[in-house]
Coordinates of C-alpha atoms in Angstrom, one line a residue:
X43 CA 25.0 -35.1 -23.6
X44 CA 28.8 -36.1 -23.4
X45 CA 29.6 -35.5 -27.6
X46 CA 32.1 -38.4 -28.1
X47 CA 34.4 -38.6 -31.1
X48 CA 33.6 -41.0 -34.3
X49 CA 36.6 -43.2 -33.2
X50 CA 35.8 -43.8 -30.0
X51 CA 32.1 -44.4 -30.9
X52 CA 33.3 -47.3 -33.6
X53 CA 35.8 -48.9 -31.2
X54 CA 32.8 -49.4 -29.1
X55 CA 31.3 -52.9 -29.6
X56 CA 27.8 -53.1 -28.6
X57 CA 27.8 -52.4 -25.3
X58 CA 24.3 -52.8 -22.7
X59 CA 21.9 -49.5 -22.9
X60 CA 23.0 -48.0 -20.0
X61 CA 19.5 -48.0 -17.0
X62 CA 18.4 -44.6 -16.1
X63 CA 16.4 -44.4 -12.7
X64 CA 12.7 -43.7 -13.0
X65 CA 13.0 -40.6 -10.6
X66 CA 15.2 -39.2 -13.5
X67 CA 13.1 -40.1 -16.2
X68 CA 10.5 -38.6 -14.5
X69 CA 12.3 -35.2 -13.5
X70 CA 13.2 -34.4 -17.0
X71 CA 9.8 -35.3 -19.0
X72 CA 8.3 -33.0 -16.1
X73 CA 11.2 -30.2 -17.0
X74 CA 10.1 -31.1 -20.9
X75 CA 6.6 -30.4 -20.1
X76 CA 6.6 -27.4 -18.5
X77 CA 9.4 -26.1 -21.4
X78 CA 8.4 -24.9 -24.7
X79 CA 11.1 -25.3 -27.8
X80 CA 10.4 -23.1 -31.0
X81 CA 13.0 -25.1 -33.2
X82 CA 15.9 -27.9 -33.7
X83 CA 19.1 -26.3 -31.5
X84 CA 16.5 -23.3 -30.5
X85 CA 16.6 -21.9 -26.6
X86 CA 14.2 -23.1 -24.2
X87 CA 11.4 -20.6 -23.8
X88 CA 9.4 -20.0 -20.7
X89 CA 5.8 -20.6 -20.4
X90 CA 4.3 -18.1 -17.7
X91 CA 2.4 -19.8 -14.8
X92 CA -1.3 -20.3 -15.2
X93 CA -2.6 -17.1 -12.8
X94 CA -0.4 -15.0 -15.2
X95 CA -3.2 -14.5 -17.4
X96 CA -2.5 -11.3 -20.2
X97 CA -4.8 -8.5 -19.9
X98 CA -6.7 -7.7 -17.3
X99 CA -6.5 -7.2 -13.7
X100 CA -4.7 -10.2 -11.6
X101 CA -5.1 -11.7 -7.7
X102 CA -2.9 -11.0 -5.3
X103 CA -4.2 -13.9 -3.7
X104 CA -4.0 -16.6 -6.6
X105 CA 0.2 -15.6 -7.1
X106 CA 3.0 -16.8 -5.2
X107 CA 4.1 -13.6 -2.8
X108 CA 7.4 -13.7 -4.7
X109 CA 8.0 -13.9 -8.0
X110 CA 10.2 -13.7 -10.8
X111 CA 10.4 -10.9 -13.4
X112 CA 10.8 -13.5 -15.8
X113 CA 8.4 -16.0 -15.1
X114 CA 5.6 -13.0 -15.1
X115 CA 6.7 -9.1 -15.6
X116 CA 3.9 -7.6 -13.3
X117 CA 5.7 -4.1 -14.0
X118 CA 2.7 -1.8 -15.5
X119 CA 0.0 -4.3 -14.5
X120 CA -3.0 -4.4 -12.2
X121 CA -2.9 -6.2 -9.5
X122 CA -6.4 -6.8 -6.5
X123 CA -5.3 -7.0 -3.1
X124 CA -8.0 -7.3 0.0
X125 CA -11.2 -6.2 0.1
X126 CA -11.5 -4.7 -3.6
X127 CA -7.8 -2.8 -3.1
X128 CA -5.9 -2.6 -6.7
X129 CA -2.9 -1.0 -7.7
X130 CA -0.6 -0.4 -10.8
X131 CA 2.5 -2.2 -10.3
X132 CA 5.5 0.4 -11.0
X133 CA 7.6 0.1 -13.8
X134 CA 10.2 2.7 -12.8
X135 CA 11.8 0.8 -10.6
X136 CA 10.2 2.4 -7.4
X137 CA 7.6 0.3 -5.0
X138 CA 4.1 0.8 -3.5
X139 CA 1.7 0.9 -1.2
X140 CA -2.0 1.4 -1.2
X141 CA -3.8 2.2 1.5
X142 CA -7.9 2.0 1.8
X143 CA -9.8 3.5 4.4
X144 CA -13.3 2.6 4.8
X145 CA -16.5 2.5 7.2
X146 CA -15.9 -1.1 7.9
X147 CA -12.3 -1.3 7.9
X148 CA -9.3 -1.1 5.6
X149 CA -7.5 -2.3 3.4
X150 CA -3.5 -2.6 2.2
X151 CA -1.4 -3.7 -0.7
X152 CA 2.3 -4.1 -0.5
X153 CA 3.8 -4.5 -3.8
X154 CA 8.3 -4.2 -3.6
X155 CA 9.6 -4.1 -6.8
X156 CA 13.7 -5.4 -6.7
X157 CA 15.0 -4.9 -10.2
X158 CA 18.4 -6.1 -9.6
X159 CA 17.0 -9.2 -7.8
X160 CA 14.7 -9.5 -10.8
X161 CA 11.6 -10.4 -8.3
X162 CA 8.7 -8.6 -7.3
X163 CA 6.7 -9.6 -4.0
X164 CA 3.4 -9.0 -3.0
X165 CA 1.9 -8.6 0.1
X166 CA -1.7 -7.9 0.8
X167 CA -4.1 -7.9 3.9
X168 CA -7.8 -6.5 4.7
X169 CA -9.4 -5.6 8.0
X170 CA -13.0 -5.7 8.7
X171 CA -14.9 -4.2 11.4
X172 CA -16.2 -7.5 13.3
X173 CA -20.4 -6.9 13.1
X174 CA -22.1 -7.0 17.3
X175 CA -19.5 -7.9 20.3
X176 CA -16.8 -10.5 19.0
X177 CA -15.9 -13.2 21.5
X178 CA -13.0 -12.7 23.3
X179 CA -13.7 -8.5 22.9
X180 CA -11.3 -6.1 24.4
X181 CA -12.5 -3.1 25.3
X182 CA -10.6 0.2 23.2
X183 CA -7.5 1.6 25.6
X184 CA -7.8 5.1 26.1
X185 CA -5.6 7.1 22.8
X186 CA -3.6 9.2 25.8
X187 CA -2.5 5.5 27.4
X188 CA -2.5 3.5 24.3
X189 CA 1.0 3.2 22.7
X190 CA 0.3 0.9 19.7
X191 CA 2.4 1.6 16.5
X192 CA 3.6 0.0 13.3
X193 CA 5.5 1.7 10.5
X194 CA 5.6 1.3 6.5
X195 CA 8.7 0.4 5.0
X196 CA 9.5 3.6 4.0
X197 CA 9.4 7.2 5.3
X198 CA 11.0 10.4 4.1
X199 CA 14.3 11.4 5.6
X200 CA 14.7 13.5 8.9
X201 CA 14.3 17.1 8.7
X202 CA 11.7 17.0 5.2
X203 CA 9.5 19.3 4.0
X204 CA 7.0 17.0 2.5
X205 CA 5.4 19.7 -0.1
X206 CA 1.8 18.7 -1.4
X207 CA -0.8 20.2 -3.7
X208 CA -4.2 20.5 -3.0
X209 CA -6.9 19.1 -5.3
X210 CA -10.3 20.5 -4.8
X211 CA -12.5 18.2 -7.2
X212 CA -14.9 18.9 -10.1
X213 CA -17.2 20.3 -6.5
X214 CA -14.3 22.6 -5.1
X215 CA -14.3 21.2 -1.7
X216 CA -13.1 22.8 1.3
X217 CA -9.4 23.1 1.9
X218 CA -9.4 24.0 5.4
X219 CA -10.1 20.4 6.4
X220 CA -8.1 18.7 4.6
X221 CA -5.5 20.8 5.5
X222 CA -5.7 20.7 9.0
X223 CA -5.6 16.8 8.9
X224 CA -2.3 16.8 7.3
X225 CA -1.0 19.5 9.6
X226 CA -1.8 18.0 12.5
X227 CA 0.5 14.7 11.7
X228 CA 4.1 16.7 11.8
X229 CA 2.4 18.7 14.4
X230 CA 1.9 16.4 16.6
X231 CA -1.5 17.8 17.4
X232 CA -3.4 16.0 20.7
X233 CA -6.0 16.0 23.2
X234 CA -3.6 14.4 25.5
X235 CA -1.6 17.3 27.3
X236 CA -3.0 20.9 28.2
X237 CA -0.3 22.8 25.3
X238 CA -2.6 20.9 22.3
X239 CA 0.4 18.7 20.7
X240 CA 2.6 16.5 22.0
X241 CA 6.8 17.8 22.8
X242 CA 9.1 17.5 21.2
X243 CA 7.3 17.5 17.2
X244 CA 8.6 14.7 15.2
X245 CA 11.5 16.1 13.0
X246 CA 9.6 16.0 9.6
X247 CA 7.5 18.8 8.4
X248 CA 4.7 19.7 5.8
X249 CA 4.6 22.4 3.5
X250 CA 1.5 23.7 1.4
X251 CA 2.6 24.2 -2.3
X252 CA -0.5 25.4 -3.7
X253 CA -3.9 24.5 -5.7
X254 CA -2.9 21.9 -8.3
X255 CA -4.5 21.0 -11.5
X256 CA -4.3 17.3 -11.7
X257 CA -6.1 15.1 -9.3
X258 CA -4.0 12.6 -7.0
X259 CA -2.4 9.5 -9.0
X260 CA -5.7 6.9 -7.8
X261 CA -8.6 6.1 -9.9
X262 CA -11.8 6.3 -10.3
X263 CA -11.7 2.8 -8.4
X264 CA -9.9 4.1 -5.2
X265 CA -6.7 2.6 -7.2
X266 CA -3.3 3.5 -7.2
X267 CA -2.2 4.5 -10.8
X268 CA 1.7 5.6 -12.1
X269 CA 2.9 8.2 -10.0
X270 CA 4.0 11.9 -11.5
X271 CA 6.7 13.0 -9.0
X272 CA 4.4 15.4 -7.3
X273 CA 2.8 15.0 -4.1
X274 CA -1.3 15.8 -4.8
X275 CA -3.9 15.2 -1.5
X276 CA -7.9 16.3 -2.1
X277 CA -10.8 15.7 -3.2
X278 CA -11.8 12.6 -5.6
X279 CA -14.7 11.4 -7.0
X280 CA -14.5 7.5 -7.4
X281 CA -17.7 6.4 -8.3
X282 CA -15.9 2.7 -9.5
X283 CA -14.8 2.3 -6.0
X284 CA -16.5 0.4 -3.4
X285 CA -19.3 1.8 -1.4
X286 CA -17.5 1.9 2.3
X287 CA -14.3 3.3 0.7
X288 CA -13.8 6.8 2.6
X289 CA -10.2 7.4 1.0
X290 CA -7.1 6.2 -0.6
X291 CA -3.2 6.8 -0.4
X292 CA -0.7 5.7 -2.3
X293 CA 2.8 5.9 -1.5
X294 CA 6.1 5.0 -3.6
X295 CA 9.4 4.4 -2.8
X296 CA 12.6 3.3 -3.5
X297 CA 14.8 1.2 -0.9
X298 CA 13.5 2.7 2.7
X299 CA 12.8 6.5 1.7
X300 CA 9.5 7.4 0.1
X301 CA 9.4 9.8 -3.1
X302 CA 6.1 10.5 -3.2
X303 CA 2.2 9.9 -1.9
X304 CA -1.2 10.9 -3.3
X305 CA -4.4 10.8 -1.1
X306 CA -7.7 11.0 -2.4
X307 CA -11.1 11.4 0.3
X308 CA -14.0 10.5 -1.7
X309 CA -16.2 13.1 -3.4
X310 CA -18.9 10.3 -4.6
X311 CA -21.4 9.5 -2.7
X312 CA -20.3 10.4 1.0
X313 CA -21.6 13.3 3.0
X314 CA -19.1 14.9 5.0
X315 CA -18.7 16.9 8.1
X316 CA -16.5 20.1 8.2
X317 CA -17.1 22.1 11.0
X318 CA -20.4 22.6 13.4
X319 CA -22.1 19.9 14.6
X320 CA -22.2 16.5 12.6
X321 CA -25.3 15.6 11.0
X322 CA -26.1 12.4 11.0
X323 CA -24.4 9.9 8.6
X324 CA -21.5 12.5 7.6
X325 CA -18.3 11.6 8.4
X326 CA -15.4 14.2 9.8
X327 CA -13.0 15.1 6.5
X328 CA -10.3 16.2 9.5
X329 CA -9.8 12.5 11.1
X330 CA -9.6 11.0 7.3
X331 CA -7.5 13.6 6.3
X332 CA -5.2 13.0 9.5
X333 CA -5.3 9.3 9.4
X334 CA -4.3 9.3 5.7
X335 CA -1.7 11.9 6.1
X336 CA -0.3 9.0 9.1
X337 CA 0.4 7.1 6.4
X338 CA 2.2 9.9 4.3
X339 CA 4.4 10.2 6.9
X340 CA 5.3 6.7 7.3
X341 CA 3.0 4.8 9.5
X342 CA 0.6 2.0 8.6
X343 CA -2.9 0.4 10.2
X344 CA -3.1 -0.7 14.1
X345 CA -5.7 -3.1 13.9
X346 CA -8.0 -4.6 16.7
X347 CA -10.6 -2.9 18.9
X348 CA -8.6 -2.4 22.0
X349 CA -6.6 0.8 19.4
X350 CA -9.5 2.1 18.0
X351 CA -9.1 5.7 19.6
X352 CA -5.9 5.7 18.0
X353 CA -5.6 8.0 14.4
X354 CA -4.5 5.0 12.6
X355 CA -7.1 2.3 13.5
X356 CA -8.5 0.9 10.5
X357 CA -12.1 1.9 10.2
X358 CA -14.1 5.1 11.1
X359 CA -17.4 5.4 12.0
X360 CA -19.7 8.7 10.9
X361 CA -19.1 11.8 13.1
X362 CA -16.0 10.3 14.8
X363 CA -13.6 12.9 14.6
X364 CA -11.5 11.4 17.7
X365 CA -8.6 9.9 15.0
X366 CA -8.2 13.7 14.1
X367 CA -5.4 14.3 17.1
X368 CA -3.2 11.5 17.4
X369 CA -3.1 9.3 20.1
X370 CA 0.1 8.1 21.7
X371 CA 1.2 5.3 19.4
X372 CA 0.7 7.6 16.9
X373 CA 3.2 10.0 17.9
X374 CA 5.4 7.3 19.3
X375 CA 5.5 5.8 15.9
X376 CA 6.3 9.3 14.6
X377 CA 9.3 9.6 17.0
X378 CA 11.2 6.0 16.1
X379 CA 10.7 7.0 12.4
X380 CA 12.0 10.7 12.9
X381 CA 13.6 11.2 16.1
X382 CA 12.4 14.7 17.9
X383 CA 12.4 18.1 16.1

């Protein structure tokens, strides 16, 4: 309001109220109604939106996909993405993804945290295996011929050494497994050409640090917790997690290079194949362990049927270890992240 002086307001001699429009009136009583005041001459204070509920977990799905730090500080909360996926929004300044691997598909969250900005978005999308012969059904493309690809946001720079511990579980699990997944990622490991891997590697490499004793950063829900600056893949049991979740991976970053991931197969509940022949109902610990270390290295989910043979299809059925070699979008995806070793 215009703060006249005494003089001028006495020379005045009754003049007409002046006529505000409606669409006025009715901005500012809706500005006044969505603005708490704690006091005469106190500052307006914000009242969060209604799905910014304290405590507890919140929706991805019931919030805007951006919002502002201070209309809701999501930094250090939980947050449900797709199909049952949750994850602890960072608070130091890093991002996330969470990754879900199950028997009837997958699951991912996207959560960027822009500090400067002020604004954290979330992003979050499930896949689930379609149940008999969809219409319009493509049959799978051959891995060798198939050269479907997408990549994360984020990936390590050229020429890493991506060290990781190895967790074994309260069971002490096999290592050899596990370890042969990852390997077989940067090693561009393949049933496509005679030699076993495709040429040239991609120019990123992974480098076994030893038996850790703290299990990955997820939960006992499959979720993605506060990171700890070391890269831990194994064994987990989440019994809070839902039944077809095989594994989790969680990777942070900050801008478009990743400072750490955490993979977790599932120790509750699942039987799992190893080496021999697969009995029936177990599923192979190498294709997880490959497909999850796909997206330690940078590459996220190709969905629909016609890429299932491919290492980072969404879903894996029991004794399938095909996704254990990658296909060629896999390695292509590799090569535009990292170029040729």
């Amino acid at each position: 309001m215009r703060d006249f002086s005494r003089a001028a307001r006495r020379s005045r001699t009754g003049p007409a109220p002046l006529a505000v429009p409606l669409a006025i009136t009715a901005a500012v009583s809706a500005a006044l109604a969505c603005t708490a005041f704690t006091g005469a001459g106190a500052a307006a204070v914000r009242r969060p939106p209604g799905w910014c509920k304290p405590g507890g977990t919140l929706t991805a799905r019931a919030m805007p996909q951006k919002i502002k730090i201070a209309d809701c500080d999501l930094r250090g909360r939980t947050v449900r993405g797709a199909n049952g996926l949750t994850a602890t929004v960072p608070s130091d300044g890093t991002s996330l993804i969470a990754y879900a691997l199950r028997t009837d598909g997958a699951a991912e969250l996207h959560i960027g945290v822009n500090s400067r900005a002020g604004e954290i978005t979330i992003g979050t999308h499930g896949d689930r295996v379609p149940q008999g012969r969809p219409r319009q059904f493509r049959a799978p493309a051959q891995a060798c011929q198939d050269g479907a690809y997408r990549p994360q946001p984020s990936k390590w720079p050229k020429g890493s050494a991506v060290r990781w511990s190895y967790y074994a579980g309260t069971a002490g699990l096999p290592r050899d497994p596990i370890a042969r997944g990852i390997a077989a990622v940067p090693g561009a490991r393949t049933d496509c050409t005679g030699a076993g891997r495709f040429t040239p590697p991609p120019d990123v490499t992974e480098r076994y640090a030893g038996q850790g004793g703290r299990p990955p950063n997820v939960t006992r829900a499959a979720a993605c917790g506060t990171r700890d600056r070391v890269n831990t893949f194994g064994w987990l049991a989440m019994p809070s997690a839902e039944t077809p979740v095989l594994a989790a991976t969680c990777t942070w970053f900050s801008g478009p290079t990743t400072v750490e991931t955490d993979m977790a197969v599932q120790a509750h509940g699942k039987r799992w194949w190893t080496g021999g022949t697969c009995p029936s109902g177990s599923y192979s610990a190498e294709a997880v362990a490959a497909h999850e270390a796909g997206h330690v290295f940078g590459l996220s989910h190709v969905e629909g049927a016609e890429h299932r043979m491919l290492t980072m299809t969404p879903s894996l059925a029991s004794c399938d270890n095909g996704p254990a070699t990658l296909g060629k979008g896999d390695y292509d995806g590799l090569i535009a992240l990292y170029g040729g070793r």
